[in-house]
């Protein structure tokens, strides 16, 4: 394998630091055993450290237009979380767990604009303070029938927007869905390990740039922090401003 990579100049697939830590841990245990048994004088793995730590992940890739078609064609048969969570991610750039923990009451309307209220009310948790935000619904989601889907739910039985995820008090609602989506990518011919559900977030950011949406607007839509001092002043962008720019997003 090393010879193949060297001669063909192939680049190995990126691996998350969490995976590397597991592998290094196994290697250290093996070498430590050999050292204790007197098979080797010392373990060469004792001083191995991984730069970036456990939370430093591999670089994610965007989905191509061909990927998007491959992903959604088989999902059109569903009218549940398997279809709506990926589609909403494509048109909002929201994180997976942000979408999974949404409740029916988090779909709101103001001034004729439907939007998702990403918040930390009750059991919900957000990654950062900037993650709390309002994301207008793209017209493509409305045209696809998302409002009809929501109207069909009985939130007296389960408050979640996607009750198929199970008990709303679970600490990680989307764990099983994340694994299912990874299998779906393999099934539709997208085996690249750098393309995962989080790639929707990268894809959305690129779509914002291609639509010439100002950076502060798409940072507000995705809940990204920005170090600019001027952006710490004021109360943020009006919903109608966010909506105006969001509707520019297109994957055609």
mmCIF file of N, CA, C and O in Angstrom, residues 4-71:
data_model
loop_
_atom_site.group_PDB
_atom_site.id
_atom_site.type_symbol
_atom_site.label_atom_id
_atom_site.label_comp_id
_atom_site.label_asym_id
_atom_site.label_seq_id
_atom_site.Cartn_x
_atom_site.Cartn_y
_atom_site.Cartn_z
ATOM 1 N N UNK A 4 2.306 1.642 -3.414
ATOM 2 C CA UNK A 4 1.289 2.122 -4.344
ATOM 3 C C UNK A 4 1.109 3.635 -4.233
ATOM 4 O O UNK A 4 1.065 4.353 -5.222
ATOM 5 N N UNK A 5 1.050 4.119 -3.019
ATOM 6 C CA UNK A 5 0.876 5.558 -2.802
ATOM 7 C C UNK A 5 2.094 6.324 -3.303
ATOM 8 O O UNK A 5 1.982 7.374 -3.925
ATOM 9 N N UNK A 6 3.283 5.745 -3.089
ATOM 10 C CA UNK A 6 4.509 6.437 -3.461
ATOM 11 C C UNK A 6 4.644 6.520 -4.976
ATOM 12 O O UNK A 6 4.861 7.597 -5.537
ATOM 13 N N UNK A 7 4.485 5.383 -5.658
ATOM 14 C CA UNK A 7 4.738 5.372 -7.084
ATOM 15 C C UNK A 7 3.637 6.056 -7.883
ATOM 16 O O UNK A 7 3.892 6.695 -8.899
ATOM 17 N N UNK A 8 2.404 5.935 -7.453
ATOM 18 C CA UNK A 8 1.302 6.529 -8.186
ATOM 19 C C UNK A 8 0.956 7.928 -7.697
ATOM 20 O O UNK A 8 0.050 8.566 -8.195
ATOM 21 N N UNK A 9 1.689 8.370 -6.649
ATOM 22 C CA UNK A 9 1.494 9.698 -6.089
ATOM 23 C C UNK A 9 0.044 9.916 -5.643
ATOM 24 O O UNK A 9 -0.535 10.975 -5.831
ATOM 25 N N UNK A 10 -0.547 8.863 -5.100
ATOM 26 C CA UNK A 10 -1.901 8.977 -4.596
ATOM 27 C C UNK A 10 -1.881 9.557 -3.189
ATOM 28 O O UNK A 10 -0.966 9.317 -2.407
ATOM 29 N N UNK A 11 -2.908 10.326 -2.862
ATOM 30 C CA UNK A 11 -3.021 10.899 -1.533
ATOM 31 C C UNK A 11 -4.007 10.057 -0.736
ATOM 32 O O UNK A 11 -5.127 9.821 -1.183
ATOM 33 N N UNK A 12 -3.610 9.562 0.428
ATOM 34 C CA UNK A 12 -4.532 8.742 1.216
ATOM 35 C C UNK A 12 -5.727 9.565 1.679
ATOM 36 O O UNK A 12 -5.657 10.781 1.803
ATOM 37 N N UNK A 13 -6.852 8.887 1.917
ATOM 38 C CA UNK A 13 -8.052 9.577 2.376
ATOM 39 C C UNK A 13 -7.802 10.221 3.732
ATOM 40 O O UNK A 13 -7.124 9.648 4.580
ATOM 41 N N UNK A 14 -8.333 11.431 3.949
ATOM 42 C CA UNK A 14 -8.143 12.096 5.248
ATOM 43 C C UNK A 14 -8.838 11.324 6.353
ATOM 44 O O UNK A 14 -9.870 10.686 6.145
ATOM 45 N N UNK A 15 -8.253 11.363 7.543
ATOM 46 C CA UNK A 15 -8.795 10.646 8.683
ATOM 47 C C UNK A 15 -8.970 11.623 9.838
ATOM 48 O O UNK A 15 -8.100 12.462 10.087
ATOM 49 N N UNK A 16 -10.088 11.516 10.539
ATOM 50 C CA UNK A 16 -10.339 12.385 11.684
ATOM 51 C C UNK A 16 -9.349 12.080 12.797
ATOM 52 O O UNK A 16 -8.897 10.948 12.957
ATOM 53 N N UNK A 17 -9.031 13.114 13.583
ATOM 54 C CA UNK A 17 -8.104 12.918 14.697
ATOM 55 C C UNK A 17 -8.623 11.914 15.714
ATOM 56 O O UNK A 17 -7.851 11.210 16.363
ATOM 57 N N UNK A 18 -9.953 11.851 15.877
ATOM 58 C CA UNK A 18 -10.509 10.878 16.813
ATOM 59 C C UNK A 18 -10.160 9.459 16.386
ATOM 60 O O UNK A 18 -9.858 8.602 17.216
ATOM 61 N N UNK A 19 -10.189 9.210 15.073
ATOM 62 C CA UNK A 19 -9.833 7.885 14.550
ATOM 63 C C UNK A 19 -8.354 7.628 14.738
ATOM 64 O O UNK A 19 -7.934 6.524 15.131
ATOM 65 N N UNK A 20 -7.540 8.644 14.474
ATOM 66 C CA UNK A 20 -6.092 8.498 14.645
ATOM 67 C C UNK A 20 -5.745 8.209 16.103
ATOM 68 O O UNK A 20 -4.866 7.396 16.395
ATOM 69 N N UNK A 21 -6.439 8.886 17.010
ATOM 70 C CA UNK A 21 -6.178 8.668 18.431
ATOM 71 C C UNK A 21 -6.463 7.228 18.837
ATOM 72 O O UNK A 21 -5.729 6.628 19.621
ATOM 73 N N UNK A 22 -7.521 6.662 18.300
ATOM 74 C CA UNK A 22 -7.851 5.268 18.597
ATOM 75 C C UNK A 22 -6.757 4.336 18.076
ATOM 76 O O UNK A 22 -6.343 3.392 18.753
ATOM 77 N N UNK A 23 -6.314 4.609 16.854
ATOM 78 C CA UNK A 23 -5.286 3.757 16.246
ATOM 79 C C UNK A 23 -3.961 3.875 16.988
ATOM 80 O O UNK A 23 -3.276 2.876 17.227
ATOM 81 N N UNK A 24 -3.603 5.103 17.325
ATOM 82 C CA UNK A 24 -2.356 5.317 18.061
ATOM 83 C C UNK A 24 -2.445 4.685 19.444
ATOM 84 O O UNK A 24 -1.479 4.112 19.956
ATOM 85 N N UNK A 25 -3.632 4.780 20.066
ATOM 86 C CA UNK A 25 -3.821 4.166 21.378
ATOM 87 C C UNK A 25 -3.615 2.665 21.337
ATOM 88 O O UNK A 25 -2.978 2.077 22.226
ATOM 89 N N UNK A 26 -4.126 2.020 20.279
ATOM 90 C CA UNK A 26 -3.954 0.574 20.124
ATOM 91 C C UNK A 26 -2.482 0.231 19.917
ATOM 92 O O UNK A 26 -1.965 -0.752 20.475
ATOM 93 N N UNK A 27 -1.797 1.060 19.116
ATOM 94 C CA UNK A 27 -0.373 0.829 18.866
ATOM 95 C C UNK A 27 0.436 0.998 20.147
ATOM 96 O O UNK A 27 1.327 0.182 20.447
ATOM 97 N N UNK A 28 0.112 2.028 20.912
ATOM 98 C CA UNK A 28 0.824 2.259 22.176
ATOM 99 C C UNK A 28 0.633 1.093 23.146
ATOM 100 O O UNK A 28 1.580 0.674 23.827
ATOM 101 N N UNK A 29 -0.572 0.565 23.205
ATOM 102 C CA UNK A 29 -0.849 -0.560 24.100
ATOM 103 C C UNK A 29 -0.045 -1.790 23.701
ATOM 104 O O UNK A 29 0.516 -2.494 24.559
ATOM 105 N N UNK A 30 0.029 -2.033 22.411
ATOM 106 C CA UNK A 30 0.780 -3.190 21.922
ATOM 107 C C UNK A 30 2.267 -3.054 22.233
ATOM 108 O O UNK A 30 2.905 -3.995 22.736
ATOM 109 N N UNK A 31 2.814 -1.873 21.968
ATOM 110 C CA UNK A 31 4.240 -1.656 22.202
ATOM 111 C C UNK A 31 4.562 -1.628 23.699
ATOM 112 O O UNK A 31 5.640 -2.065 24.113
ATOM 113 N N UNK A 32 3.628 -1.114 24.490
ATOM 114 C CA UNK A 32 3.840 -1.113 25.946
ATOM 115 C C UNK A 32 3.883 -2.540 26.480
ATOM 116 O O UNK A 32 4.696 -2.867 27.364
ATOM 117 N N UNK A 33 3.032 -3.405 25.936
ATOM 118 C CA UNK A 33 3.046 -4.815 26.333
ATOM 119 C C UNK A 33 4.381 -5.463 25.969
ATOM 120 O O UNK A 33 4.985 -6.189 26.776
ATOM 121 N N UNK A 34 4.860 -5.170 24.750
ATOM 122 C CA UNK A 34 6.133 -5.736 24.302
ATOM 123 C C UNK A 34 7.277 -5.252 25.189
ATOM 124 O O UNK A 34 8.189 -6.014 25.526
ATOM 125 N N UNK A 35 7.215 -3.986 25.600
ATOM 126 C CA UNK A 35 8.248 -3.431 26.472
ATOM 127 C C UNK A 35 8.223 -4.111 27.831
ATOM 128 O O UNK A 35 9.268 -4.494 28.380
ATOM 129 N N UNK A 36 7.014 -4.283 28.402
ATOM 130 C CA UNK A 36 6.882 -4.912 29.721
ATOM 131 C C UNK A 36 7.328 -6.372 29.715
ATOM 132 O O UNK A 36 7.789 -6.900 30.742
ATOM 133 N N UNK A 37 7.201 -7.017 28.578
ATOM 134 C CA UNK A 37 7.602 -8.415 28.457
ATOM 135 C C UNK A 37 9.085 -8.558 28.117
ATOM 136 O O UNK A 37 9.587 -9.670 27.966
ATOM 137 N N UNK A 38 9.756 -7.429 27.957
ATOM 138 C CA UNK A 38 11.174 -7.459 27.652
ATOM 139 C C UNK A 38 11.488 -7.769 26.200
ATOM 140 O O UNK A 38 12.623 -8.080 25.850
ATOM 141 N N UNK A 39 10.488 -7.653 25.353
ATOM 142 C CA UNK A 39 10.697 -7.949 23.932
ATOM 143 C C UNK A 39 11.365 -6.785 23.202
ATOM 144 O O UNK A 39 12.028 -6.983 22.186
ATOM 145 N N UNK A 40 11.160 -5.582 23.703
ATOM 146 C CA UNK A 40 11.815 -4.397 23.136
ATOM 147 C C UNK A 40 12.325 -3.544 24.289
ATOM 148 O O UNK A 40 11.723 -3.546 25.378
ATOM 149 N N UNK A 41 13.428 -2.817 24.117
ATOM 150 C CA UNK A 41 13.998 -2.020 25.218
ATOM 151 C C UNK A 41 13.128 -0.822 25.597
ATOM 152 O O UNK A 41 13.095 -0.400 26.750
ATOM 153 N N UNK A 42 12.453 -0.230 24.627
ATOM 154 C CA UNK A 42 11.594 0.929 24.899
ATOM 155 C C UNK A 42 10.528 1.024 23.810
ATOM 156 O O UNK A 42 10.668 0.424 22.737
ATOM 157 N N UNK A 43 9.498 1.764 24.100
ATOM 158 C CA UNK A 43 8.420 1.916 23.118
ATOM 159 C C UNK A 43 8.608 3.197 22.310
ATOM 160 O O UNK A 43 8.638 4.295 22.875
ATOM 161 N N UNK A 44 8.738 3.090 20.997
ATOM 162 C CA UNK A 44 8.894 4.291 20.164
ATOM 163 C C UNK A 44 7.620 5.128 20.085
ATOM 164 O O UNK A 44 7.634 6.239 19.566
ATOM 165 N N UNK A 45 6.510 4.605 20.615
ATOM 166 C CA UNK A 45 5.235 5.331 20.526
ATOM 167 C C UNK A 45 4.952 6.183 21.750
ATOM 168 O O UNK A 45 3.963 6.910 21.784
ATOM 169 N N UNK A 46 5.838 6.118 22.758
ATOM 170 C CA UNK A 46 5.575 6.827 24.004
ATOM 171 C C UNK A 46 5.420 8.328 23.827
ATOM 172 O O UNK A 46 4.639 8.974 24.521
ATOM 173 N N UNK A 47 6.168 8.901 22.910
ATOM 174 C CA UNK A 47 6.172 10.362 22.758
ATOM 175 C C UNK A 47 5.347 10.852 21.569
ATOM 176 O O UNK A 47 5.442 12.011 21.169
ATOM 177 N N UNK A 48 4.545 9.943 21.002
ATOM 178 C CA UNK A 48 3.719 10.354 19.875
ATOM 179 C C UNK A 48 2.568 11.231 20.366
ATOM 180 O O UNK A 48 1.827 10.855 21.264
ATOM 181 N N UNK A 49 2.419 12.406 19.763
ATOM 182 C CA UNK A 49 1.319 13.300 20.082
ATOM 183 C C UNK A 49 0.677 13.768 18.778
ATOM 184 O O UNK A 49 1.359 13.952 17.776
ATOM 185 N N UNK A 50 -0.623 13.946 18.837
ATOM 186 C CA UNK A 50 -1.364 14.348 17.654
ATOM 187 C C UNK A 50 -1.639 15.843 17.703
ATOM 188 O O UNK A 50 -2.329 16.323 18.604
ATOM 189 N N UNK A 51 -1.100 16.584 16.752
ATOM 190 C CA UNK A 51 -1.291 18.024 16.715
ATOM 191 C C UNK A 51 -2.760 18.349 16.449
ATOM 192 O O UNK A 51 -3.373 17.807 15.551
ATOM 193 N N UNK A 52 -3.322 19.252 17.234
ATOM 194 C CA UNK A 52 -4.699 19.669 17.029
ATOM 195 C C UNK A 52 -5.666 19.059 18.000
ATOM 196 O O UNK A 52 -6.746 19.569 18.220
ATOM 197 N N UNK A 53 -5.304 17.940 18.602
ATOM 198 C CA UNK A 53 -6.163 17.329 19.618
ATOM 199 C C UNK A 53 -7.338 16.567 19.062
ATOM 200 O O UNK A 53 -7.529 16.435 17.861
ATOM 201 N N UNK A 54 -8.169 16.086 19.982
ATOM 202 C CA UNK A 54 -9.280 15.210 19.632
ATOM 203 C C UNK A 54 -10.309 15.888 18.741
ATOM 204 O O UNK A 54 -10.961 15.243 17.922
ATOM 205 N N UNK A 55 -10.478 17.185 18.883
ATOM 206 C CA UNK A 55 -11.536 17.870 18.152
ATOM 207 C C UNK A 55 -11.108 18.433 16.807
ATOM 208 O O UNK A 55 -11.875 19.109 16.137
ATOM 209 N N UNK A 56 -9.873 18.181 16.420
ATOM 210 C CA UNK A 56 -9.397 18.656 15.127
ATOM 211 C C UNK A 56 -9.748 17.630 14.065
ATOM 212 O O UNK A 56 -9.128 16.582 13.976
ATOM 213 N N UNK A 57 -10.769 17.935 13.261
ATOM 214 C CA UNK A 57 -11.277 16.962 12.303
ATOM 215 C C UNK A 57 -10.717 17.184 10.910
ATOM 216 O O UNK A 57 -10.154 18.224 10.592
ATOM 217 N N UNK A 58 -10.892 16.164 10.057
ATOM 218 C CA UNK A 58 -10.454 16.284 8.688
ATOM 219 C C UNK A 58 -11.254 17.355 7.967
ATOM 220 O O UNK A 58 -12.359 17.698 8.343
ATOM 221 N N UNK A 59 -10.672 17.883 6.918
ATOM 222 C CA UNK A 59 -11.334 18.911 6.128
ATOM 223 C C UNK A 59 -12.490 18.283 5.363
ATOM 224 O O UNK A 59 -12.329 17.261 4.702
ATOM 225 N N UNK A 60 -13.661 18.880 5.444
ATOM 226 C CA UNK A 60 -14.830 18.384 4.738
ATOM 227 C C UNK A 60 -14.899 18.979 3.336
ATOM 228 O O UNK A 60 -14.468 20.111 3.110
ATOM 229 N N UNK A 61 -15.453 18.218 2.411
ATOM 230 C CA UNK A 61 -15.624 18.676 1.044
ATOM 231 C C UNK A 61 -17.080 19.036 0.787
ATOM 232 O O UNK A 61 -17.989 18.504 1.424
ATOM 233 N N UNK A 62 -17.286 19.924 -0.164
ATOM 234 C CA UNK A 62 -18.644 20.262 -0.589
ATOM 235 C C UNK A 62 -19.204 19.147 -1.465
ATOM 236 O O UNK A 62 -18.466 18.389 -2.087
ATOM 237 N N UNK A 63 -20.533 19.090 -1.536
ATOM 238 C CA UNK A 63 -21.177 18.198 -2.481
ATOM 239 C C UNK A 63 -21.226 18.887 -3.844
ATOM 240 O O UNK A 63 -21.510 20.084 -3.937
ATOM 241 N N UNK A 64 -20.964 18.132 -4.891
ATOM 242 C CA UNK A 64 -21.089 18.663 -6.245
ATOM 243 C C UNK A 64 -22.558 18.612 -6.674
ATOM 244 O O UNK A 64 -23.399 18.012 -5.991
ATOM 245 N N UNK A 65 -22.874 19.212 -7.798
ATOM 246 C CA UNK A 65 -24.241 19.152 -8.311
ATOM 247 C C UNK A 65 -24.640 17.704 -8.595
ATOM 248 O O UNK A 65 -25.783 17.311 -8.363
ATOM 249 N N UNK A 66 -23.689 16.930 -9.109
ATOM 250 C CA UNK A 66 -23.963 15.521 -9.371
ATOM 251 C C UNK A 66 -24.231 14.768 -8.077
ATOM 252 O O UNK A 66 -25.118 13.903 -8.016
ATOM 253 N N UNK A 67 -23.470 15.111 -7.025
ATOM 254 C CA UNK A 67 -23.701 14.493 -5.710
ATOM 255 C C UNK A 67 -25.117 14.796 -5.221
ATOM 256 O O UNK A 67 -25.810 13.912 -4.714
ATOM 257 N N UNK A 68 -25.534 16.052 -5.352
ATOM 258 C CA UNK A 68 -26.844 16.469 -4.862
ATOM 259 C C UNK A 68 -27.951 15.686 -5.556
ATOM 260 O O UNK A 68 -28.906 15.211 -4.922
ATOM 261 N N UNK A 69 -27.809 15.521 -6.869
ATOM 262 C CA UNK A 69 -28.799 14.731 -7.614
ATOM 263 C C UNK A 69 -28.815 13.286 -7.139
ATOM 264 O O UNK A 69 -29.882 12.700 -6.913
ATOM 265 N N UNK A 70 -27.627 12.716 -6.951
ATOM 266 C CA UNK A 70 -27.522 11.323 -6.505
ATOM 267 C C UNK A 70 -28.104 11.139 -5.109
ATOM 268 O O UNK A 70 -28.736 10.112 -4.823
ATOM 269 N N UNK A 71 -27.916 12.121 -4.247
ATOM 270 C CA UNK A 71 -28.409 12.033 -2.871
ATOM 271 C C UNK A 71 -29.924 12.094 -2.815
ATOM 272 O O UNK A 71 -30.574 11.284 -2.137
#
